[in-house]
Coordinates of N, CA, C and O in Angstrom, one line a residue:
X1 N -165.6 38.0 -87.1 CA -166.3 37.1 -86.3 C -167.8 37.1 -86.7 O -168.4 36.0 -86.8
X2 N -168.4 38.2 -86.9 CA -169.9 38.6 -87.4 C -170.1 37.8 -88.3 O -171.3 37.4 -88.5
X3 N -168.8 37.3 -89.2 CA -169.7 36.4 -90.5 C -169.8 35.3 -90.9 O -170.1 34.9 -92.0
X4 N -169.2 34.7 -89.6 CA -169.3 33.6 -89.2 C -170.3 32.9 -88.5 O -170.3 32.6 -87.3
X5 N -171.4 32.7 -89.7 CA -172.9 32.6 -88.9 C -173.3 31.2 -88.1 O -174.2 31.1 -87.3
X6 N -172.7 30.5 -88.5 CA -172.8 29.2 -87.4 C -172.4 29.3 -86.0 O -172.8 28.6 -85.1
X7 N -171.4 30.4 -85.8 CA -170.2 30.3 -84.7 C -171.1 30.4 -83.6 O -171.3 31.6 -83.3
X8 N -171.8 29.6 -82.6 CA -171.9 29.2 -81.1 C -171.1 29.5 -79.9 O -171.6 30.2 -79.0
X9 N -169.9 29.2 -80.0 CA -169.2 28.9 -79.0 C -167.7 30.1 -78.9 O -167.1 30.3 -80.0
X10 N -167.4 30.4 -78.2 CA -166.2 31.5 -78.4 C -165.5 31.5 -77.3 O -166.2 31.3 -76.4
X11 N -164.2 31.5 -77.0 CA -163.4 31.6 -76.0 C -162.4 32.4 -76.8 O -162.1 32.5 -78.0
X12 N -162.0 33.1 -75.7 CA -160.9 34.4 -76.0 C -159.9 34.0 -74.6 O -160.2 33.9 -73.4
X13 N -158.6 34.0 -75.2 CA -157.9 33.5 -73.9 C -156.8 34.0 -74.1 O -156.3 33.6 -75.1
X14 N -156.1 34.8 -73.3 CA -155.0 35.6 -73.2 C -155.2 36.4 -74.1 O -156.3 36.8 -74.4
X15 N -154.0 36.9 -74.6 CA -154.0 38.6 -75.5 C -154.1 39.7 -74.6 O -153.7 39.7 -73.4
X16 N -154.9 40.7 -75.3 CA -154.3 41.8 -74.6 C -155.7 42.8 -75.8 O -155.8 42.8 -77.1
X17 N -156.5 43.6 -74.9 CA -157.4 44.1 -75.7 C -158.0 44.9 -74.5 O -157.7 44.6 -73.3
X18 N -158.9 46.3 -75.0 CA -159.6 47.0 -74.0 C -160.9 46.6 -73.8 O -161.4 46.8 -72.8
X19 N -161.5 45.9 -74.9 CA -163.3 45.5 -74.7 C -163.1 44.6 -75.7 O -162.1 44.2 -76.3
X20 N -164.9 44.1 -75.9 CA -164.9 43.0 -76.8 C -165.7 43.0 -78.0 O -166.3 42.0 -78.5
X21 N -165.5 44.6 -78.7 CA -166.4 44.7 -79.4 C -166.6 44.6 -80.6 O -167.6 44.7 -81.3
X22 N -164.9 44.1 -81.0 CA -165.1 43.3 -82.4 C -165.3 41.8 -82.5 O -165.0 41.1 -83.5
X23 N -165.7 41.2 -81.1 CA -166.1 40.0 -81.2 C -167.6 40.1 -81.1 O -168.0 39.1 -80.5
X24 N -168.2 40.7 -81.4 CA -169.6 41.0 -81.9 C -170.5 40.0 -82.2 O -170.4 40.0 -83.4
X25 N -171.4 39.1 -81.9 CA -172.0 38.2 -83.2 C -173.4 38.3 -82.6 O -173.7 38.0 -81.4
X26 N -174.3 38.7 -83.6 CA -175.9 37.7 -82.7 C -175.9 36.4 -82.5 O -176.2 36.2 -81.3
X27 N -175.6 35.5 -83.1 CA -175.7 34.2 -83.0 C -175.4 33.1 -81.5 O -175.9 32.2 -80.8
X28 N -174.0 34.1 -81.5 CA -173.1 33.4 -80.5 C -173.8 33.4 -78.9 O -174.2 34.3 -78.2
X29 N -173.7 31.7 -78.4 CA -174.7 31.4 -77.0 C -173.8 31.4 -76.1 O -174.2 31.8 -75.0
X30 N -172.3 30.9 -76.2 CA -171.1 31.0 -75.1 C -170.3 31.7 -75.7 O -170.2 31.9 -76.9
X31 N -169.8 32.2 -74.5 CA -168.3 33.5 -74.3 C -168.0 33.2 -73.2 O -168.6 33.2 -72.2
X32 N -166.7 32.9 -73.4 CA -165.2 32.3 -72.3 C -164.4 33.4 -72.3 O -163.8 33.3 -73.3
X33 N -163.9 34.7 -71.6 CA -163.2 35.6 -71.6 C -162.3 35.1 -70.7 O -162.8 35.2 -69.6
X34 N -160.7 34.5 -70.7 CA -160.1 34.1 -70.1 C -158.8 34.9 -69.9 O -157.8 34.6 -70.7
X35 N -158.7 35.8 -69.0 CA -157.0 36.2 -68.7 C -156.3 37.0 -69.8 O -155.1 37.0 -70.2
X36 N -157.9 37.8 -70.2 CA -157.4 38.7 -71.5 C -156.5 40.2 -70.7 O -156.9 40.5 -69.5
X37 N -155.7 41.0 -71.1 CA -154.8 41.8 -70.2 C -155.9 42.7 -71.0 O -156.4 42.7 -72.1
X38 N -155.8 43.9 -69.6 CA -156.2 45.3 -70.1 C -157.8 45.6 -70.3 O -158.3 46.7 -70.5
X39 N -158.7 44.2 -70.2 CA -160.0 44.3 -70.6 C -160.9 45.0 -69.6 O -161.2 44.6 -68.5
X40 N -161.3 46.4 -70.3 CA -162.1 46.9 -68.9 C -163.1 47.3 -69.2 O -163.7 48.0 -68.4
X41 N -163.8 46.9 -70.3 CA -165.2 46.6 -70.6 C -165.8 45.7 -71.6 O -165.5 45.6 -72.7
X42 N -166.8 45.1 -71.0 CA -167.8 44.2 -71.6 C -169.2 44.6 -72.4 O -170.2 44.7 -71.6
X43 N -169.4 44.8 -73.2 CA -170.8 45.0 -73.6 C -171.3 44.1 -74.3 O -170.9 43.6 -75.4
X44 N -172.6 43.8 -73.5 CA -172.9 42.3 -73.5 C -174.4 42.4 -74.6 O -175.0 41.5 -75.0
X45 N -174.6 43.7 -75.0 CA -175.9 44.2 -75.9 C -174.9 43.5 -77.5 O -175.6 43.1 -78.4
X46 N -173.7 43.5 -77.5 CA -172.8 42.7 -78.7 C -173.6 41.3 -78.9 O -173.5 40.8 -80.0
X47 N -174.3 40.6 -78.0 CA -174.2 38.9 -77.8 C -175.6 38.6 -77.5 O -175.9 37.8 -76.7
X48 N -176.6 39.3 -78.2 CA -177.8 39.2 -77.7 C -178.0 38.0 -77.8 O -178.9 38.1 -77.0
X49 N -178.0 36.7 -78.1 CA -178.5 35.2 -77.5 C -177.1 34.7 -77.2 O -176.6 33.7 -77.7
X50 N -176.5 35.2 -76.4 CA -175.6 34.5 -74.9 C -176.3 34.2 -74.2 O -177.2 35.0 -73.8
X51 N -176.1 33.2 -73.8 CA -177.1 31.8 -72.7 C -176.1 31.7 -71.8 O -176.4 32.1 -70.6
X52 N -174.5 31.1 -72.2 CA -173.7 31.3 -71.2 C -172.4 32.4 -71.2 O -172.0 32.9 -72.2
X53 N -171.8 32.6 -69.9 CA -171.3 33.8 -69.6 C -170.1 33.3 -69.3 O -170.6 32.4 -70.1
X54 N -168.8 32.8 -68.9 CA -167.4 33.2 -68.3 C -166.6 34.0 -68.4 O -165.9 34.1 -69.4
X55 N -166.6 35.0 -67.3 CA -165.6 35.8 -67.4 C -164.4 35.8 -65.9 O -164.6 36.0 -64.7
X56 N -163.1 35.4 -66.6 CA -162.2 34.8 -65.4 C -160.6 36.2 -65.6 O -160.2 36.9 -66.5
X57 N -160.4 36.0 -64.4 CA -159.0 37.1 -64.5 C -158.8 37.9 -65.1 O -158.0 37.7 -66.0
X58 N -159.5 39.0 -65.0 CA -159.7 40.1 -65.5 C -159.2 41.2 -64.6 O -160.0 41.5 -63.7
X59 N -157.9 41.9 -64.6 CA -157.7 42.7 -63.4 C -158.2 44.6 -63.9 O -158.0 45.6 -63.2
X60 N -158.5 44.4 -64.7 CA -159.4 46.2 -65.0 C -160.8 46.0 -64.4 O -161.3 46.5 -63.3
X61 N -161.6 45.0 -65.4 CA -162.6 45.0 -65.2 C -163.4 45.6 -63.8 O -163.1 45.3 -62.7
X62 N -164.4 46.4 -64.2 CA -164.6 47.6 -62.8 C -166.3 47.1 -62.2 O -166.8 47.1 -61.1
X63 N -166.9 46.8 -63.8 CA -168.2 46.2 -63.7 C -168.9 45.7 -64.9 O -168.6 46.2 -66.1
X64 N -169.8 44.8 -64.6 CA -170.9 44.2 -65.8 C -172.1 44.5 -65.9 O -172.8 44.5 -64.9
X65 N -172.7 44.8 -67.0 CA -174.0 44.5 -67.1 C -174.6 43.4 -67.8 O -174.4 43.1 -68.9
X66 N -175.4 42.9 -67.0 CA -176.1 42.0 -68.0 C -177.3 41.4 -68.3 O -177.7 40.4 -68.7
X67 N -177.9 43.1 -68.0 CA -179.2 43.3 -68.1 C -179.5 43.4 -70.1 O -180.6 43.4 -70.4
X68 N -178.4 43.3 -71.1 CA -178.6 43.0 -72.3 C -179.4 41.5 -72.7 O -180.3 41.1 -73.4
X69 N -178.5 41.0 -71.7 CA -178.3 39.2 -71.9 C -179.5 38.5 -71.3 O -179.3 37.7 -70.4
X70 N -181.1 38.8 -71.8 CA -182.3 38.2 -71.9 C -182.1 36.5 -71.8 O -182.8 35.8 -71.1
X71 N -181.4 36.1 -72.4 CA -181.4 35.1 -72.4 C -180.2 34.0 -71.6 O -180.0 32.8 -71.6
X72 N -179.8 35.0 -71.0 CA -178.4 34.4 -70.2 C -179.0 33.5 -69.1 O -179.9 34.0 -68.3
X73 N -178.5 32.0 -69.1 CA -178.9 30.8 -68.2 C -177.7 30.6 -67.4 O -178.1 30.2 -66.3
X74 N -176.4 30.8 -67.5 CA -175.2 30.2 -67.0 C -174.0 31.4 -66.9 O -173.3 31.8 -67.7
X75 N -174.2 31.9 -65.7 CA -172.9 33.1 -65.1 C -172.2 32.5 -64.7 O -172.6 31.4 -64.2
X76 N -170.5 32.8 -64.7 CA -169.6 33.1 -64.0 C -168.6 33.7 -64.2 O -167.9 33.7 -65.3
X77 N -168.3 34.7 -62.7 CA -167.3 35.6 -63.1 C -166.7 35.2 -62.1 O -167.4 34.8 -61.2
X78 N -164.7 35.1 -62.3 CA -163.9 34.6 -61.3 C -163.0 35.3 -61.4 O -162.6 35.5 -62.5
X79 N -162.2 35.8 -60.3 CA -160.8 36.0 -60.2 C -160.8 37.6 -60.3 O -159.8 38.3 -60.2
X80 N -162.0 38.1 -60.5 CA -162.1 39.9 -61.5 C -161.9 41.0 -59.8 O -162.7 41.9 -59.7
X81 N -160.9 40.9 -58.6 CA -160.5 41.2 -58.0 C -161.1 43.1 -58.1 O -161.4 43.6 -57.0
X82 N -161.3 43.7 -58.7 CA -161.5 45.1 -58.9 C -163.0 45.3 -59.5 O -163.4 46.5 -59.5
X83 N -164.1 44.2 -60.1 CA -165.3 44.4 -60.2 C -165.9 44.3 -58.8 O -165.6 43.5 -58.0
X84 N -166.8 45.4 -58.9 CA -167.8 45.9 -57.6 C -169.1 45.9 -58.3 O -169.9 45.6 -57.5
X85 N -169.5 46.1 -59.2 CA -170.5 46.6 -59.8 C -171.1 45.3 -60.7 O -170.5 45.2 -61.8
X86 N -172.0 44.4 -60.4 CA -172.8 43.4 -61.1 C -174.6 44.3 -61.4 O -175.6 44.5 -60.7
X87 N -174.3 44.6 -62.4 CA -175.6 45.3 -63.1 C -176.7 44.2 -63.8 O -176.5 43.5 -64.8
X88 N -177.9 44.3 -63.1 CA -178.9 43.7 -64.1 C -178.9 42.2 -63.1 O -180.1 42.1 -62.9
X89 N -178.4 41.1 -62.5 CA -178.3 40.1 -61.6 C -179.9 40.0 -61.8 O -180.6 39.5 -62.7
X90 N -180.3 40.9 -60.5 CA -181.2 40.4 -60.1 C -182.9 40.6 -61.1 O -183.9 40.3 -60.5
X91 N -183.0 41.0 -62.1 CA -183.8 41.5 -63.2 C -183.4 39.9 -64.3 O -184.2 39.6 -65.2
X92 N -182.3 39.1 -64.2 CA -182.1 38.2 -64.9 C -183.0 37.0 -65.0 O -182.4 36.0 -64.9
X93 N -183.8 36.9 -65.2 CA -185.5 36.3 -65.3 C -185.3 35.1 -66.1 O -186.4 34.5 -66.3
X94 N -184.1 34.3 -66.7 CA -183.5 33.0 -67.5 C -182.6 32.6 -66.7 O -182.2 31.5 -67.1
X95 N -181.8 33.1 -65.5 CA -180.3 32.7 -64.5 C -180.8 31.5 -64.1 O -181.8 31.4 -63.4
X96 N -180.2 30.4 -64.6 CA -180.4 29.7 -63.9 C -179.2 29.1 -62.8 O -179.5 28.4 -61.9
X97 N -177.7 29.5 -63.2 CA -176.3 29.2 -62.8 C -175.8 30.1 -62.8 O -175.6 30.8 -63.8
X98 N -175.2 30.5 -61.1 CA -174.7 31.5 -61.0 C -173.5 31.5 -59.9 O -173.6 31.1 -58.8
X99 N -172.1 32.0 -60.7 CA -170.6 31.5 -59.7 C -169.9 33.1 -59.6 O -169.2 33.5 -60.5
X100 N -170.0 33.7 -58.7 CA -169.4 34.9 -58.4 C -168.0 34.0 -57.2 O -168.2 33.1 -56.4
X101 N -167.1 34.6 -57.6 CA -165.7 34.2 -56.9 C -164.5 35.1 -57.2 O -164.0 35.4 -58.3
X102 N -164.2 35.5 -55.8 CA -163.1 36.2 -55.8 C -163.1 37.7 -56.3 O -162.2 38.3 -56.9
X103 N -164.2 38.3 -56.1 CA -164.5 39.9 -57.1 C -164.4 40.8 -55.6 O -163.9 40.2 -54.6
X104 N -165.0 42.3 -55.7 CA -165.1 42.9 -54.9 C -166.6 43.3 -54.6 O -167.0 44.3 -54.0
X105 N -167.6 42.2 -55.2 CA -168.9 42.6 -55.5 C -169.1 42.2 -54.0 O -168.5 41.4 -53.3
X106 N -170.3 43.1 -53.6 CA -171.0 42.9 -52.5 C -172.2 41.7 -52.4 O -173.4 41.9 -52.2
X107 N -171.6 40.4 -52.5 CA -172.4 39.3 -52.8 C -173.5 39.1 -51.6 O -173.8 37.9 -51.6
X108 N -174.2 40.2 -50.1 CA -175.2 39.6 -49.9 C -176.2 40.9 -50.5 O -177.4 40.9 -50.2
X109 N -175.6 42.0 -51.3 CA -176.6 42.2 -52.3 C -177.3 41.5 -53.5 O -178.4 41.8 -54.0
X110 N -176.3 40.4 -53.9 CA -176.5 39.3 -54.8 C -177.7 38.6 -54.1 O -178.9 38.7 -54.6
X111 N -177.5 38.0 -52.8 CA -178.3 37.6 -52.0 C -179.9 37.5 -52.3 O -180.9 36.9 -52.7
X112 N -179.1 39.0 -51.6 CA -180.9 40.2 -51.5 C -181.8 40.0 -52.8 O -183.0 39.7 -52.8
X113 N -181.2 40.1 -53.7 CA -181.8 40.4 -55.0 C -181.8 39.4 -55.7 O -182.4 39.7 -56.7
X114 N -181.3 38.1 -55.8 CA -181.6 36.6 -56.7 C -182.7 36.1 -57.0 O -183.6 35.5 -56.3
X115 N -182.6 36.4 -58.2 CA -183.5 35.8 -59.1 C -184.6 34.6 -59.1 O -184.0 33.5 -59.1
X116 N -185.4 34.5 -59.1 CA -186.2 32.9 -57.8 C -186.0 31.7 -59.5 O -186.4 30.6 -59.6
X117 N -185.1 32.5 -60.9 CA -184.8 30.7 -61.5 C -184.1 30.2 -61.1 O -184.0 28.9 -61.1
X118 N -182.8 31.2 -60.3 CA -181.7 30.5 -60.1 C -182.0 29.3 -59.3 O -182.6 29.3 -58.2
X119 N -181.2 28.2 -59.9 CA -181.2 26.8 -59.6 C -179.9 26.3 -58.8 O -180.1 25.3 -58.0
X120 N -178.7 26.9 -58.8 CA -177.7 26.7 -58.8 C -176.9 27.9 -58.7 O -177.0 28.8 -59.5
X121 N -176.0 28.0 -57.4 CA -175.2 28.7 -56.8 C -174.0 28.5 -56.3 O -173.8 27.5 -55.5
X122 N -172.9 29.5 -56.6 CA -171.8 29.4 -55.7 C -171.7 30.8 -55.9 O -171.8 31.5 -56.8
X123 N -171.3 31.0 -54.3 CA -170.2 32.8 -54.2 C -169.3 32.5 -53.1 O -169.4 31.9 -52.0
X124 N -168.3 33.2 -53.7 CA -167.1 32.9 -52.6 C -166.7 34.4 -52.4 O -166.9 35.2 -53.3
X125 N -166.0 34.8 -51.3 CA -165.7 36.2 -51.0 C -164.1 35.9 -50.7 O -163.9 34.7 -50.4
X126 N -162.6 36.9 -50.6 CA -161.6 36.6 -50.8 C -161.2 36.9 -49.1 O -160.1 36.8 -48.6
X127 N -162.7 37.5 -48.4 CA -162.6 37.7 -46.5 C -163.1 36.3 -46.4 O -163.9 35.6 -46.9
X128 N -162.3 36.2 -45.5 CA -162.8 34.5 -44.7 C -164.4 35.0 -44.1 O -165.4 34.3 -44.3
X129 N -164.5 36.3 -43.1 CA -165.6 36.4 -42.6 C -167.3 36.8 -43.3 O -168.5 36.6 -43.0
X130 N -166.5 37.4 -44.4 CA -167.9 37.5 -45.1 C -168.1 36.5 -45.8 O -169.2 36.3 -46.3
X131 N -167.2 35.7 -45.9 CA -167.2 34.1 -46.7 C -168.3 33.3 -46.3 O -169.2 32.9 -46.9
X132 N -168.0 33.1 -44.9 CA -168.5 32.0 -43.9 C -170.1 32.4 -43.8 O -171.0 31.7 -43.6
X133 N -170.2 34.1 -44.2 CA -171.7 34.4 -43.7 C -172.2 33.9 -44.9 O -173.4 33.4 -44.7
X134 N -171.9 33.7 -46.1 CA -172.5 34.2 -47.1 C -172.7 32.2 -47.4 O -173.8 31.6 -47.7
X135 N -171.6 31.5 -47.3 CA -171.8 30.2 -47.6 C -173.1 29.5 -46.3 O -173.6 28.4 -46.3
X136 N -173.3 30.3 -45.4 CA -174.4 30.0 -44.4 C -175.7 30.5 -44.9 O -176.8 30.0 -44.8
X137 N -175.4 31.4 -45.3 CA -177.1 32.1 -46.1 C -177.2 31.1 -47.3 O -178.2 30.5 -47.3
X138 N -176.4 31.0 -48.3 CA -176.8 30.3 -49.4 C -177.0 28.6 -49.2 O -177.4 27.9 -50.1
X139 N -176.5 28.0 -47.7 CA -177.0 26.7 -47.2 C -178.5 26.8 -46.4 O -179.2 25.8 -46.5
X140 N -178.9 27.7 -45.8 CA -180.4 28.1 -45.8 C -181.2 28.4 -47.0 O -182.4 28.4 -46.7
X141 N -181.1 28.6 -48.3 CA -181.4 28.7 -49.3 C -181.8 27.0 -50.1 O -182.9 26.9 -50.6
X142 N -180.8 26.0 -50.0 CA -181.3 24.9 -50.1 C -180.5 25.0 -51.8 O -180.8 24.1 -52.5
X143 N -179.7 25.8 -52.2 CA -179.4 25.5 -53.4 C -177.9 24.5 -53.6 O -176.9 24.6 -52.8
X144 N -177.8 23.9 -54.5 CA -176.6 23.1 -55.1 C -175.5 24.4 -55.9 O -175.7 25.3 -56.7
X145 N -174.5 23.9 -55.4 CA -173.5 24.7 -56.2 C -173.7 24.6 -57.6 O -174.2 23.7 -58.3
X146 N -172.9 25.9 -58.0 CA -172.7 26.3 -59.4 C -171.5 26.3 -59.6 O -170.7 27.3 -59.5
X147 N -171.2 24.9 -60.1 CA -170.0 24.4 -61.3 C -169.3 24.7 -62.0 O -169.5 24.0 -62.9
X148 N -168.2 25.6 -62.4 CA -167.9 25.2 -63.6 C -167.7 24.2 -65.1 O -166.9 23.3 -65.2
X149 N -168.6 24.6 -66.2 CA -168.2 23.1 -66.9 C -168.0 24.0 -68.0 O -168.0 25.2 -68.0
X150 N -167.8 23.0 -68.9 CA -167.6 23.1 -70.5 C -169.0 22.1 -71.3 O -169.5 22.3 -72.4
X151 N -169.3 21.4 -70.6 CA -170.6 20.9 -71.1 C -172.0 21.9 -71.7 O -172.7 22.7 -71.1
X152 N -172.1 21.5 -72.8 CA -173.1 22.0 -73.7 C -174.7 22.6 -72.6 O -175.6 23.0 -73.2

């Protein structure tokens, strides 16, 4: 993948791998990690100009950091039922899109700690009751949800 010096864009979708460290590249600005089996670490110091982030159904995954990812504008993690640990969030000084859903993360420490670029938000919790609080704090906040797209 490293020598592939145009390569932008990456999506990894199914398979079966423990990390992603032979997907390596400086270059590369998106990473789609989709419903890869067994994946229980990310190192995101691999992707130094990653702008955007998806990482979806991941049932290892335990936590991220992405205090590497200087340049990261566009988060989301979905479906990662066993991540508790979002490292680096609130030090993210380029976030401008941010979709936490369905994790074990304690999203009104997300709260607490967001970034004043972020422009754009969604967090969903898999308790109806911490749901309801958290979709009420982030409607006192005044922000527009955070989307998923595939747009550039």
């Amino acid at each position: 993948i490293k020598s592939i010096a145009p390569l932008k864009s990456l999506t990894c979708v199914l398979g079966g791998r423990l990390n992603v460290d032979d997907l390596a590249h400086d270059g590369l600005e998106r990473l789609e990690i989709l419903r890869v089996l067994g994946l229980s670490e990310v190192n995101l110091a691999l992707f130094p100009s990653l702008e955007r982030l998806t990482v979806e159904d991941q049932r290892r995954l335990n936590e991220l950091d992405v205090r590497p990812s200087q340049k990261l504008q566009r988060f989301s993690v979905f479906n990662c039922k066993k991540l508790t640990r979002l490292i680096g969030v609130d030090s993210a000084g380029s976030l401008e899109s941010l979709r936490i859903g369905l994790t074990d993360i304690e999203l009104n420490e997300i709260l607490d700690h967001l970034p004043t670029s972020v422009k754009a938000l969604s967090l969903s919790s898999p308790r109806k009751r911490i749901n309801d609080e958290i979709q009420l704090r982030i409607a006192s906040l005044g922000l527009p949800s955070a989307y998923y797209t595939q747009a550039p």
